[in-house]
Coordinates of C-alpha atoms and ligand atoms in Angstrom, one line a residue:
M218 CA 93.4 91.2 121.9
L219 CA 95.7 88.6 122.9
N220 CA 95.6 85.9 120.1
N221 CA 95.8 88.6 116.8
I222 CA 99.9 87.6 116.8
E223 CA 98.6 84.4 116.2
N224 CA 97.2 85.5 113.3
S225 CA 99.3 88.5 112.3
P226 CA 99.7 89.5 108.6
F227 CA 103.0 90.8 108.8
T228 CA 106.2 88.6 107.7
P229 CA 109.1 90.5 108.8
G230 CA 112.4 88.4 106.9
T231 CA 109.6 86.3 104.5
P232 CA 107.9 87.3 101.1
V233 CA 105.1 89.2 101.2
P234 CA 101.7 87.1 100.4
V235 CA 100.0 88.0 97.5
D236 CA 97.1 90.0 99.5
M237 CA 99.5 92.0 102.0
F238 CA 101.9 93.9 98.8
V239 CA 102.2 97.0 98.0
G240 CA 103.5 99.3 95.2
R241 CA 105.4 98.9 93.1
S242 CA 103.7 99.3 90.1
E243 CA 105.7 100.8 87.4
Q244 CA 108.2 97.9 87.5
I245 CA 105.5 95.4 87.3
E246 CA 104.1 96.8 84.6
K247 CA 107.1 97.1 82.1
I248 CA 108.0 93.4 83.7
L249 CA 105.0 92.3 82.8
S250 CA 105.5 93.7 78.9
Y251 CA 108.8 92.0 78.7
V252 CA 106.3 88.8 79.7
N253 CA 104.6 89.7 77.0
R254 CA 107.7 89.6 74.5
A255 CA 108.9 86.8 75.6
K256 CA 105.3 85.2 74.7
R257 CA 105.6 86.6 71.1
G258 CA 108.8 84.2 70.9
N259 CA 111.7 86.7 71.8
Q260 CA 114.1 85.2 74.3
E261 CA 114.2 88.2 77.3
N262 CA 116.8 88.7 80.2
V263 CA 115.8 90.7 83.1
F264 CA 118.2 91.7 85.7
L265 CA 116.2 93.2 89.0
V266 CA 118.7 95.2 91.8
G267 CA 117.5 96.6 95.2
E268 CA 119.1 96.5 98.0
R269 CA 118.8 93.8 100.9
G270 CA 114.9 93.4 102.0
I271 CA 114.0 96.3 100.2
G272 CA 111.3 93.4 98.7
K273 CA 113.1 91.7 95.2
S274 CA 111.8 88.5 96.0
S275 CA 108.9 89.7 97.5
L276 CA 108.3 91.1 94.2
A277 CA 109.3 88.3 91.9
S278 CA 107.0 86.3 94.0
F279 CA 104.4 89.0 93.0
L280 CA 105.1 88.7 89.8
R281 CA 104.3 84.9 89.3
Y282 CA 100.7 85.3 90.1
R283 CA 100.4 88.1 88.1
I284 CA 101.3 87.0 85.3
S285 CA 98.5 84.4 82.7
D286 CA 97.7 81.4 83.2
D287 CA 99.1 80.5 80.1
I288 CA 102.6 80.7 81.5
L289 CA 105.0 79.0 83.2
G290 CA 106.6 80.8 86.6
V291 CA 109.4 79.4 88.2
H292 CA 111.1 80.6 91.4
I293 CA 114.7 79.8 92.3
F294 CA 116.4 80.5 95.2
L295 CA 120.3 80.1 94.0
G296 CA 121.1 81.6 97.6
R297 CA 124.9 80.0 98.4
V298 CA 124.6 77.6 95.0
S299 CA 128.2 78.5 93.3
S300 CA 128.5 76.3 90.4
L301 CA 125.9 75.5 87.0
D302 CA 125.5 72.0 87.5
E303 CA 123.1 73.1 90.6
M304 CA 121.5 75.6 89.0
V305 CA 120.6 74.4 85.9
R306 CA 119.4 71.1 88.2
R307 CA 117.4 73.3 89.9
I308 CA 115.8 75.1 87.0
F309 CA 114.5 72.0 86.0
D310 CA 113.9 70.8 89.6
G311 CA 111.7 74.1 89.4
V312 CA 110.2 73.1 86.9
L313 CA 108.9 69.5 87.7
K314 CA 107.6 70.8 91.2
E315 CA 106.0 73.1 89.0
S316 CA 104.4 70.5 87.4
R317 CA 103.4 67.6 89.1
N318 CA 99.6 67.1 89.6
R319 CA 98.9 69.2 86.8
S320 CA 97.1 68.7 83.2
W321 CA 100.7 69.1 81.5
F322 CA 103.0 66.2 83.4
D323 CA 101.9 63.6 81.1
S324 CA 103.6 65.5 78.6
I325 CA 106.9 66.8 80.0
R326 CA 107.0 63.7 82.1
D327 CA 109.4 61.9 79.1
L328 CA 111.7 64.9 79.7
F329 CA 113.2 63.9 83.0
G330 CA 113.9 60.0 82.0
N331 CA 114.5 57.8 84.7
Y332 CA 115.4 60.8 87.3
I333 CA 112.4 61.8 89.2
Q334 CA 113.0 61.2 92.4
E335 CA 109.8 60.7 95.3
V336 CA 110.8 62.1 98.1
S337 CA 107.7 60.6 100.7
I338 CA 109.0 61.7 104.5
F339 CA 106.4 64.6 105.2
G340 CA 104.0 64.2 102.0
V341 CA 105.4 63.1 98.4
S342 CA 107.4 65.7 97.1
V343 CA 109.0 64.5 93.6
S344 CA 112.5 66.0 92.9
F345 CA 115.3 66.2 90.0
A346 CA 118.3 64.0 90.1
P347 CA 120.2 63.4 87.1
P348 CA 123.7 62.0 88.1
E349 CA 126.5 64.2 87.1
E350 CA 127.1 63.5 83.3
D351 CA 123.8 64.2 82.5
L352 CA 123.3 66.9 84.5
N353 CA 126.9 68.5 82.9
E354 CA 125.1 67.4 79.5
L355 CA 122.3 70.0 80.8
V356 CA 124.5 72.9 81.1
R357 CA 126.3 72.9 77.8
N358 CA 122.9 71.9 76.4
F359 CA 120.4 74.4 78.2
P360 CA 119.1 76.3 74.9
Y361 CA 117.9 72.8 73.4
A362 CA 116.7 71.4 76.1
M363 CA 114.7 74.2 77.1
A364 CA 113.7 74.1 73.7
N365 CA 112.5 71.0 73.9
L366 CA 110.1 71.6 77.1
I367 CA 108.9 74.6 75.6
E368 CA 108.1 72.3 72.6
K369 CA 106.4 69.6 75.1
L370 CA 104.2 72.6 77.0
K371 CA 103.1 74.2 73.6
N372 CA 99.4 73.3 74.3
K373 CA 98.7 74.5 77.6
K374 CA 101.9 77.0 78.6
K375 CA 102.7 80.1 75.9
A376 CA 105.9 80.7 77.8
L377 CA 108.0 80.1 80.5
F378 CA 109.2 83.1 83.1
I379 CA 112.1 81.6 85.1
V380 CA 113.1 84.2 88.3
L381 CA 116.6 83.7 89.1
D382 CA 116.9 84.3 93.1
D383 CA 119.7 85.2 94.8
I384 CA 122.2 85.2 92.5
N385 CA 124.8 86.5 94.5
G386 CA 126.8 83.4 94.7
I387 CA 126.9 82.3 91.6
A388 CA 127.6 85.5 89.5
E389 CA 131.1 85.9 91.5
K390 CA 131.9 82.5 88.9
P391 CA 133.3 83.8 86.3
E392 CA 131.9 80.3 84.3
F393 CA 127.9 81.9 85.0
A394 CA 128.9 85.3 82.8
N395 CA 130.3 83.7 80.1
W396 CA 127.3 81.1 80.3
Y397 CA 124.7 83.0 80.1
K398 CA 126.5 84.9 77.6
S399 CA 126.7 82.2 75.1
F400 CA 123.4 81.0 76.4
V401 CA 121.5 83.7 75.4
D402 CA 123.6 84.3 71.7
E403 CA 122.9 80.4 70.8
V404 CA 119.5 81.4 71.7
A405 CA 119.9 84.7 69.4
T406 CA 121.1 82.5 66.5
H407 CA 119.5 79.0 66.6
Y408 CA 116.3 79.6 66.9
K409 CA 113.5 82.2 66.1
N410 CA 111.0 81.3 69.0
F411 CA 112.1 80.9 72.2
P412 CA 109.9 82.1 74.6
V413 CA 111.5 82.1 77.9
L414 CA 112.3 84.8 80.1
I415 CA 115.2 84.6 82.6
M416 CA 115.2 87.7 85.5
L417 CA 118.1 87.7 88.0
V418 CA 117.5 88.7 90.8
G419 CA 120.4 90.2 93.2
V420 CA 122.1 93.2 95.1
P421 CA 123.4 96.2 92.9
E422 CA 127.5 95.3 93.6
R423 CA 126.4 91.4 91.7
R424 CA 125.4 93.9 88.9
V425 CA 129.2 95.6 89.0
V426 CA 130.5 92.3 89.7
L427 CA 129.0 90.8 86.3
S428 CA 129.5 93.6 83.7
N429 CA 133.5 93.4 85.4
M430 CA 133.3 90.0 83.8
Q431 CA 131.5 90.1 80.9
P432 CA 131.2 93.4 79.8
S433 CA 128.7 92.9 77.0
L434 CA 126.2 90.7 79.4
M435 CA 125.2 93.6 80.8
R436 CA 124.3 94.9 77.6
I437 CA 121.6 91.8 77.0
F438 CA 119.3 93.1 80.0
R439 CA 117.2 95.0 81.3
V440 CA 117.1 96.4 84.5
I441 CA 114.9 97.2 86.9
E442 CA 115.7 98.4 89.9
I443 CA 113.5 99.1 93.2
E444 CA 113.9 101.3 95.7
K445 CA 112.0 102.8 98.9
L446 CA 108.2 102.3 99.7
S447 CA 107.0 106.3 99.3
D448 CA 105.0 107.3 102.6
E449 CA 101.9 106.4 101.6
E450 CA 102.5 103.1 100.3
V451 CA 104.0 102.2 103.9
K452 CA 100.9 103.3 105.3
T453 CA 98.3 101.5 102.5
F454 CA 100.4 98.7 103.7
F455 CA 100.0 100.0 108.0
D456 CA 95.8 100.1 106.9
G457 CA 95.6 97.5 104.7
A458 CA 97.7 94.7 107.6
F459 CA 96.2 96.4 111.2
G460 CA 92.6 96.0 109.4
T461 CA 93.0 92.1 108.4
V462 CA 92.8 91.7 112.3
G463 CA 90.6 94.6 113.0
V464 CA 92.8 96.7 115.0
R465 CA 92.7 100.1 114.4
V466 CA 95.4 102.8 114.2
K467 CA 95.3 106.3 115.9
R468 CA 96.9 108.6 112.9
D469 CA 99.5 110.0 115.4
A470 CA 100.6 106.5 116.2
M471 CA 100.5 105.6 112.5
N472 CA 102.1 109.3 111.7
M473 CA 104.9 107.7 113.8
M474 CA 105.2 104.2 112.4
V475 CA 105.3 105.8 109.2
K476 CA 108.4 108.0 109.6
Y477 CA 109.8 105.3 111.2
S478 CA 109.8 102.6 109.0
S479 CA 112.1 104.9 106.4
G480 CA 110.9 103.1 103.5
L481 CA 112.0 100.2 103.9
P482 CA 110.1 97.2 103.9
L483 CA 111.5 95.0 105.8
I484 CA 111.5 98.0 108.8
M485 CA 107.8 98.3 108.2
Q486 CA 106.8 94.6 108.6
E487 CA 109.2 94.5 111.9
I488 CA 107.3 97.6 113.0
G489 CA 104.0 96.1 112.5
D490 CA 105.0 93.0 113.9
E491 CA 105.8 94.4 117.3
T492 CA 103.6 97.1 117.5
L493 CA 100.5 94.0 117.3
R494 CA 102.6 92.4 119.9
V495 CA 101.8 94.9 122.6
D496 CA 98.8 96.4 121.9
R497 CA 96.1 94.9 123.9
D498 CA 93.2 96.6 123.2
D499 CA 92.5 96.2 119.2
S500 CA 93.3 99.7 118.7
I501 CA 97.1 101.3 118.1
D502 CA 97.6 104.3 120.2
L503 CA 100.8 106.3 120.4
S504 CA 102.1 104.5 123.2
D505 CA 101.7 101.4 121.8
A506 CA 103.8 102.5 118.7
R507 CA 106.7 103.7 120.6
I508 CA 107.1 100.8 122.9
G509 CA 106.3 98.2 119.7
I510 CA 109.4 100.7 117.8
A511 CA 111.3 100.4 120.2
N512 CA 111.5 96.7 120.6
A513 CA 111.0 96.4 116.8
A514 CA 114.8 98.1 117.0
E515 CA 115.5 95.7 119.4
T516 CA 114.7 92.8 116.8
V517 CA 116.3 95.1 113.6
G518 CA 119.3 95.4 115.8
R519 CA 119.8 92.1 117.0
K520 CA 118.8 90.0 113.2
Y521 CA 120.8 92.9 111.1
L522 CA 122.7 95.1 112.6
D523 CA 124.5 93.3 115.6
P524 CA 125.7 90.1 113.4
K525 CA 126.9 93.1 110.7
V526 CA 128.2 95.5 113.3
Y527 CA 129.1 94.1 116.8
K528 CA 130.5 91.3 115.1
A529 CA 132.2 92.7 112.5
I530 CA 134.0 95.2 113.9
R531 CA 136.8 93.9 116.5
S532 CA 138.4 96.4 117.5
E533 CA 137.6 98.3 120.5
T534 CA 137.8 101.6 119.5
Y535 CA 135.6 101.4 116.5
L536 CA 132.9 100.0 119.4
A537 CA 133.5 103.0 121.5
I538 CA 132.7 105.7 118.9
L539 CA 129.7 103.8 118.1
R540 CA 128.7 103.9 121.9
K541 CA 129.6 107.4 121.6
I542 CA 127.6 108.1 118.8
G543 CA 124.8 106.6 120.1
Y544 CA 124.6 107.9 123.4
H545 CA 125.5 111.7 122.4
F546 CA 123.3 111.6 119.7
P547 CA 120.6 109.2 118.8
F548 CA 119.4 110.7 115.9
R549 CA 118.9 109.7 112.5
T550 CA 121.6 112.5 111.1
F551 CA 124.6 113.5 112.9
K552 CA 127.7 115.4 112.3
K553 CA 131.8 114.4 112.1
S554 CA 132.6 117.8 114.3
D555 CA 130.3 116.9 116.8
I556 CA 131.4 113.7 117.0
A557 CA 134.6 114.7 117.5
K558 CA 134.8 116.9 120.3
K559 CA 133.4 113.9 122.4
L560 CA 136.4 111.5 121.0
D561 CA 139.6 110.8 122.9
E562 CA 142.4 110.8 121.1
R563 CA 143.1 107.0 120.6
E564 CA 139.1 107.6 118.9
R565 CA 139.9 110.4 117.3
K566 CA 143.0 108.7 114.7
V567 CA 140.7 106.3 113.5
F568 CA 137.7 108.2 113.1
N569 CA 137.9 109.0 110.0
N570 CA 139.0 105.3 109.2
F571 CA 136.1 103.8 111.4
L572 CA 133.3 106.2 109.4
N573 CA 135.2 104.8 105.8
R574 CA 134.2 101.2 107.2
M575 CA 130.9 101.9 108.5
R576 CA 129.7 102.7 105.3
Q577 CA 131.0 99.8 104.1
L578 CA 129.3 97.8 106.1
G579 CA 125.9 100.1 104.9
V580 CA 124.8 101.4 108.3
I581 CA 125.7 105.0 107.2
E582 CA 125.7 106.7 104.6
R583 CA 126.8 110.5 103.6
D584 CA 123.9 112.7 104.1
V585 CA 124.6 114.9 101.1
E586 CA 121.2 117.2 101.8
K587 CA 122.7 118.5 105.4
G588 CA 125.8 119.1 103.9
R589 CA 130.0 117.6 103.8
G590 CA 130.7 116.2 107.0
S591 CA 127.6 115.1 107.5
Y592 CA 126.7 111.2 107.6
K593 CA 123.2 109.3 108.6
F594 CA 121.8 106.2 109.3
V595 CA 120.6 103.8 106.1
N596 CA 117.0 103.5 108.4
E597 CA 115.9 105.4 111.5
L598 CA 115.6 101.9 113.3
Y599 CA 119.5 102.0 113.8
P600 CA 120.3 105.2 115.7
I601 CA 117.7 103.5 118.6
Y602 CA 119.8 100.3 118.7
I603 CA 122.7 101.9 118.5
F604 CA 121.4 104.1 121.1
M605 CA 119.6 101.1 123.7
E606 CA 122.8 99.1 122.5
S607 CA 125.2 102.0 124.2
I608 CA 122.6 103.2 127.1
R609 CA 123.1 98.7 128.5
Y610 CA 126.6 99.1 128.1
R611 CA 126.9 101.8 130.4
E612 CA 124.0 99.7 133.0
R613 CA 126.4 96.7 132.3
T614 CA 129.7 98.3 133.3
K615 CA 128.5 100.3 136.1
K616 CA 126.9 96.9 137.7
H617 CA 131.1 95.6 137.4
K618 CA 132.4 98.4 139.2
Ligands
ADP166 N1 106.0 95.2 98.4 C1 106.1 94.6 99.6 N2 104.8 95.2 100.4 C2 104.9 94.6 101.9 N3 105.1 93.8 102.1 C3 107.0 93.7 101.4 C4 106.9 93.8 100.4 N4 108.2 93.8 99.6 C5 108.8 93.3 100.7 N5 108.0 93.6 101.8 C6 108.7 92.5 102.7 O1 109.8 92.9 102.7 C7 110.7 92.0 103.6 C8 112.5 91.9 102.7 O2 111.4 91.4 101.4 P1 112.4 90.8 100.6 O3 111.3 90.2 100.2 O4 112.6 89.0 100.6 O5 113.4 91.5 99.6 P2 115.0 91.5 99.0 O6 114.8 90.2 98.4 O7 115.2 92.4 98.4 O8 115.6 91.2 100.5 C9 110.0 90.9 103.8 O9 109.6 90.9 105.1 C10 108.9 90.7 102.7 O10 107.8 90.8 103.4
MG167 MG1 115.3 88.0 98.5

């Protein structure tokens, strides 16, 4: 049906709603057990790591739904935040927003002093806006402020579950590592009962950066990693998602969509979304899947690869090599020596540098299974996109001649 897409169950680029969430059961069990430890008064620290688009934020918001009613969960996106002041402000702001219109609001309201700001455009909302001196104070006395909050909440909430998502900006600051370390130390030495779990969320590089800055810091974290979904989980997702809009998926089409998803949640969402757009008869067949996947390759390329590759790589020679790979070897895996044969002398000279650069950018990786000199794109859609881009380039240059 034409209007399926209006209530599309697919959410490419935004955390998945609870009813469409698949997989991660092992990580969920673990984190919930740490939440229970926190509930018994142990301050807990979790570091959730995974590549971009692998589903960290989705897992964090799913967990917030899974924790029991007697735990207050706050999910804060730090994105570009790079100061402790702003980070701490957002934590209390999150608590405030989570508490407004709730039964426990009156018991914590005083803690926020006169700094609750009512914003009444587009409906009423509240935000926490203290002056700078008070914010500095909160940063310094964070454990104490938290302890007060817990005390005031204790009839309704037995623990706090605080997610600091996208710590990429703040984790670069040495202040952050130091602040966190002293927070944990102070809690350990001054408080018997501190039912707070803090979960940091970031890409693997952040973990390395943090541990270089404060080697002892990383010891306090329970590290949880998330990786690709299994093909089975991807299939479960597609079955569920297409099922909600009454669309059937033929078996060969399903296999193809699962294969191209490469276990990557973001790619799976893009493929589902594009394929649903193509469908006209509430049944996805092989041809719908093909077109959907090609369209998804376009979208993925434009959204994630284009800015990364075609803009980051200024060198015309690099671009020429990329087009040759796309044109001659539109596959997931390629051998260095096969590509080298297609290159001219200038291209061959920079070929090693090119490969290193592409690895740094997270576009390709070594294919260990295929042995030395073999590389593969990190997902199935990149080579398709690069192939289509090289064809487009050929068409464009032909016309100009
Ligand atoms: N467990 C999951 N089940 C279904 N879709 C998921 C799952 N995890 C992530 N997604 C989808 O994948 C994409 C990336 O997820 P997100 O949580 O934003 O990743 P990250 O925070 O790691 O960058 C989103 O489109 C989201 O809807
Ligand atoms: Mg995220």
